[in-house]
Amino acid sequence: LSVWSMDVFALYGGKLFGRRALSSVSPNKTVEGSLIGLLMAMLIVGIYCYLNQLPYFYIALAGLVGLLGQWGDLYESLIKRTYNVKDSSNILPGHGGILDRGDSCLFVAPIMYAIIVVFT
């Protein structure tokens, strides 16, 4: 929920309000889009916690997951830029390819696994 919320709202927030590039690796990503995505991911997880009576600790975790997801997204952009590939496929036109739906999980999944193992 957090990863995809961050991804979707960063895209649209950046298109609407983005002015400053987040990284030279991916010049279309903006600081403003990233912040909007992060805040919206935390808000959506907060609403989910409220509706399901879950601890609000998950809101902070959503922020961490959002940031890690952004790193995964930038890493995949670096790979595509290194190999001079615009899109990883044409299955989802305009989204940079099918890998853009899962690239955020590249960093999130192993770290979340470690957190779950350590704290449970």
mmCIF file with all atom_site columns, C-alpha atoms in Angstrom:
data_model
loop_
_atom_site.group_PDB
_atom_site.id
_atom_site.type_symbol
_atom_site.label_atom_id
_atom_site.label_alt_id
_atom_site.label_comp_id
_atom_site.label_asym_id
_atom_site.label_entity_id
_atom_site.label_seq_id
_atom_site.pdbx_PDB_ins_code
_atom_site.Cartn_x
_atom_site.Cartn_y
_atom_site.Cartn_z
_atom_site.occupancy
_atom_site.B_iso_or_equiv
_atom_site.pdbx_formal_charge
_atom_site.auth_seq_id
_atom_site.auth_comp_id
_atom_site.auth_asym_id
_atom_site.auth_atom_id
_atom_site.pdbx_PDB_model_num
ATOM 1   C CA . LEU A 1 1   ? 0.000   0.000   0.000   1.00 0.00 ? 1   LEU A CA 1
ATOM 2   C CA . SER A 1 2   ? 2.776   2.385   0.946   1.00 0.00 ? 2   SER A CA 1
ATOM 3   C CA . VAL A 1 3   ? 5.066   1.630   -2.006  1.00 0.00 ? 3   VAL A CA 1
ATOM 4   C CA . TRP A 1 4   ? 2.412   2.019   -4.674  1.00 0.00 ? 4   TRP A CA 1
ATOM 5   C CA . SER A 1 5   ? 0.838   5.058   -3.001  1.00 0.00 ? 5   SER A CA 1
ATOM 6   C CA . MET A 1 6   ? 4.251   6.711   -2.932  1.00 0.00 ? 6   MET A CA 1
ATOM 7   C CA . ASP A 1 7   ? 4.861   5.825   -6.574  1.00 0.00 ? 7   ASP A CA 1
ATOM 8   C CA . VAL A 1 8   ? 1.491   7.025   -7.890  1.00 0.00 ? 8   VAL A CA 1
ATOM 9   C CA . PHE A 1 9   ? 1.277   10.253  -5.889  1.00 0.00 ? 9   PHE A CA 1
ATOM 10  C CA . ALA A 1 10  ? 4.927   11.129  -6.559  1.00 0.00 ? 10  ALA A CA 1
ATOM 11  C CA . LEU A 1 11  ? 4.191   10.839  -10.275 1.00 0.00 ? 11  LEU A CA 1
ATOM 12  C CA . TYR A 1 12  ? 1.093   13.037  -10.228 1.00 0.00 ? 12  TYR A CA 1
ATOM 13  C CA . GLY A 1 13  ? 2.394   15.409  -7.545  1.00 0.00 ? 13  GLY A CA 1
ATOM 14  C CA . GLY A 1 14  ? 5.551   15.924  -9.578  1.00 0.00 ? 14  GLY A CA 1
ATOM 15  C CA . LYS A 1 15  ? 3.596   16.552  -12.767 1.00 0.00 ? 15  LYS A CA 1
ATOM 16  C CA . LEU A 1 16  ? 1.424   19.153  -11.044 1.00 0.00 ? 16  LEU A CA 1
ATOM 17  C CA . PHE A 1 17  ? 3.871   20.873  -8.688  1.00 0.00 ? 17  PHE A CA 1
ATOM 18  C CA . GLY A 1 18  ? 7.353   19.622  -9.591  1.00 0.00 ? 18  GLY A CA 1
ATOM 19  C CA . ARG A 1 19  ? 10.019  22.253  -10.176 1.00 0.00 ? 19  ARG A CA 1
ATOM 20  C CA . ARG A 1 20  ? 13.331  20.887  -8.850  1.00 0.00 ? 20  ARG A CA 1
ATOM 21  C CA . ALA A 1 21  ? 14.897  17.676  -10.146 1.00 0.00 ? 21  ALA A CA 1
ATOM 22  C CA . LEU A 1 22  ? 15.386  15.021  -7.491  1.00 0.00 ? 22  LEU A CA 1
ATOM 23  C CA . SER A 1 23  ? 18.378  13.404  -9.191  1.00 0.00 ? 23  SER A CA 1
ATOM 24  C CA . SER A 1 24  ? 20.360  13.617  -12.402 1.00 0.00 ? 24  SER A CA 1
ATOM 25  C CA . VAL A 1 25  ? 19.804  9.860   -12.762 1.00 0.00 ? 25  VAL A CA 1
ATOM 26  C CA . SER A 1 26  ? 16.120  10.469  -13.397 1.00 0.00 ? 26  SER A CA 1
ATOM 27  C CA . PRO A 1 27  ? 15.556  14.129  -14.329 1.00 0.00 ? 27  PRO A CA 1
ATOM 28  C CA . ASN A 1 28  ? 11.750  13.790  -14.520 1.00 0.00 ? 28  ASN A CA 1
ATOM 29  C CA . LYS A 1 29  ? 11.536  12.913  -10.825 1.00 0.00 ? 29  LYS A CA 1
ATOM 30  C CA . THR A 1 30  ? 11.154  16.006  -8.668  1.00 0.00 ? 30  THR A CA 1
ATOM 31  C CA . VAL A 1 31  ? 11.714  16.894  -5.034  1.00 0.00 ? 31  VAL A CA 1
ATOM 32  C CA . GLU A 1 32  ? 8.137   18.154  -4.824  1.00 0.00 ? 32  GLU A CA 1
ATOM 33  C CA . GLY A 1 33  ? 6.742   14.952  -6.303  1.00 0.00 ? 33  GLY A CA 1
ATOM 34  C CA . SER A 1 34  ? 8.768   12.868  -3.887  1.00 0.00 ? 34  SER A CA 1
ATOM 35  C CA . LEU A 1 35  ? 7.535   14.840  -0.870  1.00 0.00 ? 35  LEU A CA 1
ATOM 36  C CA . ILE A 1 36  ? 3.914   14.688  -2.027  1.00 0.00 ? 36  ILE A CA 1
ATOM 37  C CA . GLY A 1 37  ? 4.244   10.950  -2.612  1.00 0.00 ? 37  GLY A CA 1
ATOM 38  C CA . LEU A 1 38  ? 5.768   10.425  0.823   1.00 0.00 ? 38  LEU A CA 1
ATOM 39  C CA . LEU A 1 39  ? 3.098   12.442  2.618   1.00 0.00 ? 39  LEU A CA 1
ATOM 40  C CA . MET A 1 40  ? 0.266   10.766  0.717   1.00 0.00 ? 40  MET A CA 1
ATOM 41  C CA . ALA A 1 41  ? 1.661   7.282   1.390   1.00 0.00 ? 41  ALA A CA 1
ATOM 42  C CA . MET A 1 42  ? 1.780   8.092   5.101   1.00 0.00 ? 42  MET A CA 1
ATOM 43  C CA . LEU A 1 43  ? -1.736  9.575   4.991   1.00 0.00 ? 43  LEU A CA 1
ATOM 44  C CA . ILE A 1 44  ? -3.188  6.556   3.189   1.00 0.00 ? 44  ILE A CA 1
ATOM 45  C CA . VAL A 1 45  ? -1.520  4.139   5.598   1.00 0.00 ? 45  VAL A CA 1
ATOM 46  C CA . GLY A 1 46  ? -2.760  6.311   8.475   1.00 0.00 ? 46  GLY A CA 1
ATOM 47  C CA . ILE A 1 47  ? -6.337  6.075   7.194   1.00 0.00 ? 47  ILE A CA 1
ATOM 48  C CA . TYR A 1 48  ? -5.930  2.322   6.794   1.00 0.00 ? 48  TYR A CA 1
ATOM 49  C CA . CYS A 1 49  ? -4.639  2.082   10.387  1.00 0.00 ? 49  CYS A CA 1
ATOM 50  C CA . TYR A 1 50  ? -7.564  4.137   11.661  1.00 0.00 ? 50  TYR A CA 1
ATOM 51  C CA . LEU A 1 51  ? -10.167 2.085   9.796   1.00 0.00 ? 51  LEU A CA 1
ATOM 52  C CA . ASN A 1 52  ? -8.672  -1.233  10.885  1.00 0.00 ? 52  ASN A CA 1
ATOM 53  C CA . GLN A 1 53  ? -7.677  -0.169  14.420  1.00 0.00 ? 53  GLN A CA 1
ATOM 54  C CA . LEU A 1 54  ? -3.995  -0.822  13.832  1.00 0.00 ? 54  LEU A CA 1
ATOM 55  C CA . PRO A 1 55  ? -1.129  0.879   15.678  1.00 0.00 ? 55  PRO A CA 1
ATOM 56  C CA . TYR A 1 56  ? -0.139  4.242   14.248  1.00 0.00 ? 56  TYR A CA 1
ATOM 57  C CA . PHE A 1 57  ? 3.477   3.073   14.274  1.00 0.00 ? 57  PHE A CA 1
ATOM 58  C CA . TYR A 1 58  ? 2.771   1.859   10.743  1.00 0.00 ? 58  TYR A CA 1
ATOM 59  C CA . ILE A 1 59  ? 2.560   5.468   9.561   1.00 0.00 ? 59  ILE A CA 1
ATOM 60  C CA . ALA A 1 60  ? 6.242   5.985   10.411  1.00 0.00 ? 60  ALA A CA 1
ATOM 61  C CA . LEU A 1 61  ? 7.024   2.653   8.800   1.00 0.00 ? 61  LEU A CA 1
ATOM 62  C CA . ALA A 1 62  ? 5.157   3.822   5.680   1.00 0.00 ? 62  ALA A CA 1
ATOM 63  C CA . GLY A 1 63  ? 7.500   6.824   5.548   1.00 0.00 ? 63  GLY A CA 1
ATOM 64  C CA . LEU A 1 64  ? 10.547  4.553   5.720   1.00 0.00 ? 64  LEU A CA 1
ATOM 65  C CA . VAL A 1 65  ? 9.076   2.241   3.092   1.00 0.00 ? 65  VAL A CA 1
ATOM 66  C CA . GLY A 1 66  ? 8.313   5.241   0.869   1.00 0.00 ? 66  GLY A CA 1
ATOM 67  C CA . LEU A 1 67  ? 11.901  6.479   1.040   1.00 0.00 ? 67  LEU A CA 1
ATOM 68  C CA . LEU A 1 68  ? 13.328  3.034   0.385   1.00 0.00 ? 68  LEU A CA 1
ATOM 69  C CA . GLY A 1 69  ? 10.932  2.649   -2.521  1.00 0.00 ? 69  GLY A CA 1
ATOM 70  C CA . GLN A 1 70  ? 12.180  5.910   -3.988  1.00 0.00 ? 70  GLN A CA 1
ATOM 71  C CA . TRP A 1 71  ? 15.751  4.603   -3.776  1.00 0.00 ? 71  TRP A CA 1
ATOM 72  C CA . GLY A 1 72  ? 14.708  1.414   -5.590  1.00 0.00 ? 72  GLY A CA 1
ATOM 73  C CA . ASP A 1 73  ? 13.035  3.513   -8.250  1.00 0.00 ? 73  ASP A CA 1
ATOM 74  C CA . LEU A 1 74  ? 16.163  5.630   -8.726  1.00 0.00 ? 74  LEU A CA 1
ATOM 75  C CA . TYR A 1 75  ? 18.324  2.516   -8.826  1.00 0.00 ? 75  TYR A CA 1
ATOM 76  C CA . GLU A 1 76  ? 16.264  1.025   -11.644 1.00 0.00 ? 76  GLU A CA 1
ATOM 77  C CA . SER A 1 77  ? 16.491  4.381   -13.464 1.00 0.00 ? 77  SER A CA 1
ATOM 78  C CA . LEU A 1 78  ? 20.276  4.204   -13.081 1.00 0.00 ? 78  LEU A CA 1
ATOM 79  C CA . ILE A 1 79  ? 20.306  0.713   -14.608 1.00 0.00 ? 79  ILE A CA 1
ATOM 80  C CA . LYS A 1 80  ? 18.174  1.861   -17.559 1.00 0.00 ? 80  LYS A CA 1
ATOM 81  C CA . ARG A 1 81  ? 20.351  4.952   -18.064 1.00 0.00 ? 81  ARG A CA 1
ATOM 82  C CA . THR A 1 82  ? 23.547  2.872   -17.875 1.00 0.00 ? 82  THR A CA 1
ATOM 83  C CA . TYR A 1 83  ? 22.310  0.568   -20.637 1.00 0.00 ? 83  TYR A CA 1
ATOM 84  C CA . ASN A 1 84  ? 20.699  3.397   -22.617 1.00 0.00 ? 84  ASN A CA 1
ATOM 85  C CA . VAL A 1 85  ? 17.201  1.900   -22.396 1.00 0.00 ? 85  VAL A CA 1
ATOM 86  C CA . LYS A 1 86  ? 14.200  4.215   -22.065 1.00 0.00 ? 86  LYS A CA 1
ATOM 87  C CA . ASP A 1 87  ? 11.606  1.633   -21.053 1.00 0.00 ? 87  ASP A CA 1
ATOM 88  C CA . SER A 1 88  ? 12.091  -1.843  -19.653 1.00 0.00 ? 88  SER A CA 1
ATOM 89  C CA . SER A 1 89  ? 9.090   -3.009  -21.710 1.00 0.00 ? 89  SER A CA 1
ATOM 90  C CA . ASN A 1 90  ? 6.045   -1.607  -23.477 1.00 0.00 ? 90  ASN A CA 1
ATOM 91  C CA . ILE A 1 91  ? 3.413   -3.506  -21.458 1.00 0.00 ? 91  ILE A CA 1
ATOM 92  C CA . LEU A 1 92  ? 2.533   -0.374  -19.464 1.00 0.00 ? 92  LEU A CA 1
ATOM 93  C CA . PRO A 1 93  ? 3.097   2.531   -21.884 1.00 0.00 ? 93  PRO A CA 1
ATOM 94  C CA . GLY A 1 94  ? 4.164   5.775   -20.238 1.00 0.00 ? 94  GLY A CA 1
ATOM 95  C CA . HIS A 1 95  ? 5.282   4.053   -17.041 1.00 0.00 ? 95  HIS A CA 1
ATOM 96  C CA . GLY A 1 96  ? 8.835   3.198   -18.058 1.00 0.00 ? 96  GLY A CA 1
ATOM 97  C CA . GLY A 1 97  ? 7.952   -0.446  -18.455 1.00 0.00 ? 97  GLY A CA 1
ATOM 98  C CA . ILE A 1 98  ? 6.712   -3.272  -16.296 1.00 0.00 ? 98  ILE A CA 1
ATOM 99  C CA . LEU A 1 99  ? 9.744   -3.075  -14.006 1.00 0.00 ? 99  LEU A CA 1
ATOM 100 C CA . ASP A 1 100 ? 8.579   0.370   -12.871 1.00 0.00 ? 100 ASP A CA 1
ATOM 101 C CA . ARG A 1 101 ? 5.684   -1.304  -11.045 1.00 0.00 ? 101 ARG A CA 1
ATOM 102 C CA . GLY A 1 102 ? 8.098   -3.371  -8.967  1.00 0.00 ? 102 GLY A CA 1
ATOM 103 C CA . ASP A 1 103 ? 11.378  -1.473  -8.894  1.00 0.00 ? 103 ASP A CA 1
ATOM 104 C CA . SER A 1 104 ? 10.447  0.248   -5.657  1.00 0.00 ? 104 SER A CA 1
ATOM 105 C CA . CYS A 1 105 ? 10.303  -3.154  -4.000  1.00 0.00 ? 105 CYS A CA 1
ATOM 106 C CA . LEU A 1 106 ? 13.975  -3.819  -4.857  1.00 0.00 ? 106 LEU A CA 1
ATOM 107 C CA . PHE A 1 107 ? 15.089  -2.049  -1.687  1.00 0.00 ? 107 PHE A CA 1
ATOM 108 C CA . VAL A 1 108 ? 11.908  -2.359  0.367   1.00 0.00 ? 108 VAL A CA 1
ATOM 109 C CA . ALA A 1 109 ? 11.401  -6.132  0.328   1.00 0.00 ? 109 ALA A CA 1
ATOM 110 C CA . PRO A 1 110 ? 14.737  -7.267  1.835   1.00 0.00 ? 110 PRO A CA 1
ATOM 111 C CA . ILE A 1 111 ? 14.754  -4.520  4.459   1.00 0.00 ? 111 ILE A CA 1
ATOM 112 C CA . MET A 1 112 ? 11.138  -5.181  5.459   1.00 0.00 ? 112 MET A CA 1
ATOM 113 C CA . TYR A 1 113 ? 11.949  -8.889  5.695   1.00 0.00 ? 113 TYR A CA 1
ATOM 114 C CA . ALA A 1 114 ? 14.847  -8.090  8.035   1.00 0.00 ? 114 ALA A CA 1
ATOM 115 C CA . ILE A 1 115 ? 12.616  -5.825  10.160  1.00 0.00 ? 115 ILE A CA 1
ATOM 116 C CA . ILE A 1 116 ? 9.964   -8.545  10.422  1.00 0.00 ? 116 ILE A CA 1
ATOM 117 C CA . VAL A 1 117 ? 12.550  -11.175 11.395  1.00 0.00 ? 117 VAL A CA 1
ATOM 118 C CA . VAL A 1 118 ? 14.174  -8.927  14.004  1.00 0.00 ? 118 VAL A CA 1
ATOM 119 C CA . PHE A 1 119 ? 10.981  -7.627  15.616  1.00 0.00 ? 119 PHE A CA 1
ATOM 120 C CA . THR A 1 120 ? 8.818   -10.769 15.594  1.00 0.00 ? 120 THR A CA 1
#
